[in-house]
């Protein structure tokens, strides 16, 4: 239990809480989660636009949780550990993207939510980049923020060589 990782938007910094991480693999998984859907997504689109999507996710989750005890457990956890609609919506998106990336099965209500998230992200990308985002697969959408952040890291490393 406990918070394993944290991204602070204000300082653009990621922290790993090693007291709650049990292996190198788990540390990498937490780092990818924090870098991807918490930090990376903000490097793709303007914050105000992505914040609107996170708010949509937040309200959708709250509505879907009314009829899903499984999703309500996630809502309870997120509400206990995160504040505000944007931050909580971001955490819900990161949680589901992590399940997609790790090839974990989504329960039916999570599938419904993920379909909504994919549509909103595709709409956002089409608006920002003016391209046919329907060409992106489910896994590409889940991995997109992680990929962008890894490109940023690679670019920084290459400059320092």
C-alpha positions in Angstrom: 0.0 0.0 0.0 0.9 3.7 -0.1 1.9 6.1 -2.8 4.7 4.6 -4.9 5.3 7.6 -7.2 4.4 11.2 -7.7 4.7 13.7 -10.5 4.7 17.4 -9.4 3.5 19.5 -12.3 4.7 22.7 -10.6 8.3 21.6 -10.6 8.1 19.1 -13.5 9.7 16.5 -11.1 9.0 12.8 -10.6 9.5 11.2 -7.2 9.6 7.5 -6.4 8.8 6.4 -2.9 11.1 3.4 -2.5 9.5 2.4 0.8 6.5 1.2 -1.2 8.4 -0.2 -4.2 9.6 -3.8 -4.0 11.7 -4.4 -7.1 13.6 -2.7 -10.0 10.7 -3.9 -12.3 8.2 -2.2 -10.1 10.3 1.0 -9.9 10.5 1.1 -13.7 6.7 0.5 -14.0 6.0 3.4 -11.6 8.5 5.6 -13.4 6.9 4.9 -16.8 3.4 5.6 -15.3 4.5 8.9 -13.8 6.5 10.0 -17.0 3.8 8.9 -19.4 0.3 10.0 -18.5 1.2 12.5 -15.8 4.2 14.3 -17.3 4.3 13.2 -20.9 0.8 14.1 -21.9 1.5 17.7 -20.9 4.4 17.7 -23.4 2.0 16.8 -26.2 -0.9 19.2 -25.9 -1.5 22.6 -24.2 -2.4 22.2 -20.5 -5.8 23.8 -20.7 -6.9 21.4 -23.5 -5.6 18.3 -21.7 -7.2 19.5 -18.5 -10.6 19.6 -20.2 -10.1 16.0 -21.2 -9.1 15.0 -17.6 -12.3 16.7 -16.3 -14.4 14.8 -18.8 -12.7 11.6 -17.6 -13.3 12.5 -14.0 -17.1 13.1 -14.5 -17.4 9.9 -16.7 -15.8 7.8 -14.0 -18.0 9.3 -11.3 -21.1 8.4 -13.3 -19.9 4.9 -14.3 -18.9 4.2 -10.7 -22.6 4.6 -9.6 -23.3 1.2 -11.1 -19.9 -0.5 -10.7 -18.6 -1.5 -7.2 -15.2 -2.4 -8.8 -14.9 1.1 -10.3 -16.1 2.7 -7.1 -13.2 1.1 -5.3 -10.8 2.8 -7.7 -12.7 6.1 -7.2 -12.4 5.8 -3.4 -8.6 5.2 -3.7 -8.1 8.1 -6.1 -10.3 10.5 -4.1 -8.3 9.6 -1.0 -4.9 10.2 -2.6 -5.5 12.9 -5.2 -7.3 16.2 -5.1 -9.3 18.0 -7.8 -11.1 16.9 -11.0 -8.1 17.3 -13.2 -5.6 15.4 -11.0 -8.2 12.6 -10.4 -9.1 12.4 -14.1 -5.5 12.2 -15.0 -5.0 9.4 -12.5 -7.9 7.4 -13.9 -6.5 7.8 -17.5 -3.0 6.8 -16.3 -4.4 3.7 -14.5 -6.3 2.4 -17.5 -3.4 3.2 -19.9 -1.1 1.2 -17.6 -3.4 -1.8 -17.8 -3.5 -1.5 -21.6 0.3 -1.2 -21.8 0.8 -4.2 -19.5 -1.8 -6.2 -21.5 -4.0 -6.6 -18.5 -7.7 -7.4 -19.0 -10.2 -4.5 -18.5 -13.5 -5.3 -16.8 -16.5 -4.2 -18.9 -17.0 -0.8 -17.2 -13.2 -0.1 -17.7 -13.6 -0.9 -21.4 -16.5 1.5 -21.6 -14.4 4.2 -20.0 -11.3 3.4 -22.1 -13.4 3.8 -25.3 -14.5 7.3 -24.1 -10.9 8.2 -23.2 -9.6 7.0 -26.6 -12.2 9.1 -28.4 -11.4 12.2 -26.4 -7.7 11.8 -26.9 -8.1 11.2 -30.6 -10.3 14.3 -30.8 -7.7 16.3 -28.9 -4.8 15.1 -31.0 -6.7 15.8 -34.2 -7.5 19.4 -33.0 -3.9 20.1 -31.9 -2.0 18.4 -34.8 -4.6 18.4 -37.6 -4.2 14.8 -38.5 -6.4 11.7 -38.8 -6.0 10.3 -35.3 -8.3 7.4 -36.2 -5.1 5.7 -37.6 -3.8 5.3 -34.0 -4.3 1.9 -32.3 -5.5 1.4 -28.8 -2.0 0.5 -27.6 -0.5 3.5 -29.5 -2.8 5.8 -27.7 -2.0 4.2 -24.3 1.8 4.5 -25.1 1.7 7.9 -26.7 2.6 10.1 -23.7 5.3 7.6 -22.6 6.8 7.6 -26.1 6.9 11.4 -26.2 8.6 11.5 -22.8 11.2 8.9 -23.8 11.9 10.9 -27.0 12.5 14.0 -24.8 14.9 12.0 -22.5 16.7 10.6 -25.5 17.1 14.1 -27.0 18.5 15.3 -23.7 21.0 12.4 -23.5 22.1 12.9 -27.1 22.9 16.6 -26.4 25.1 15.6 -23.5 27.2 13.2 -25.5 
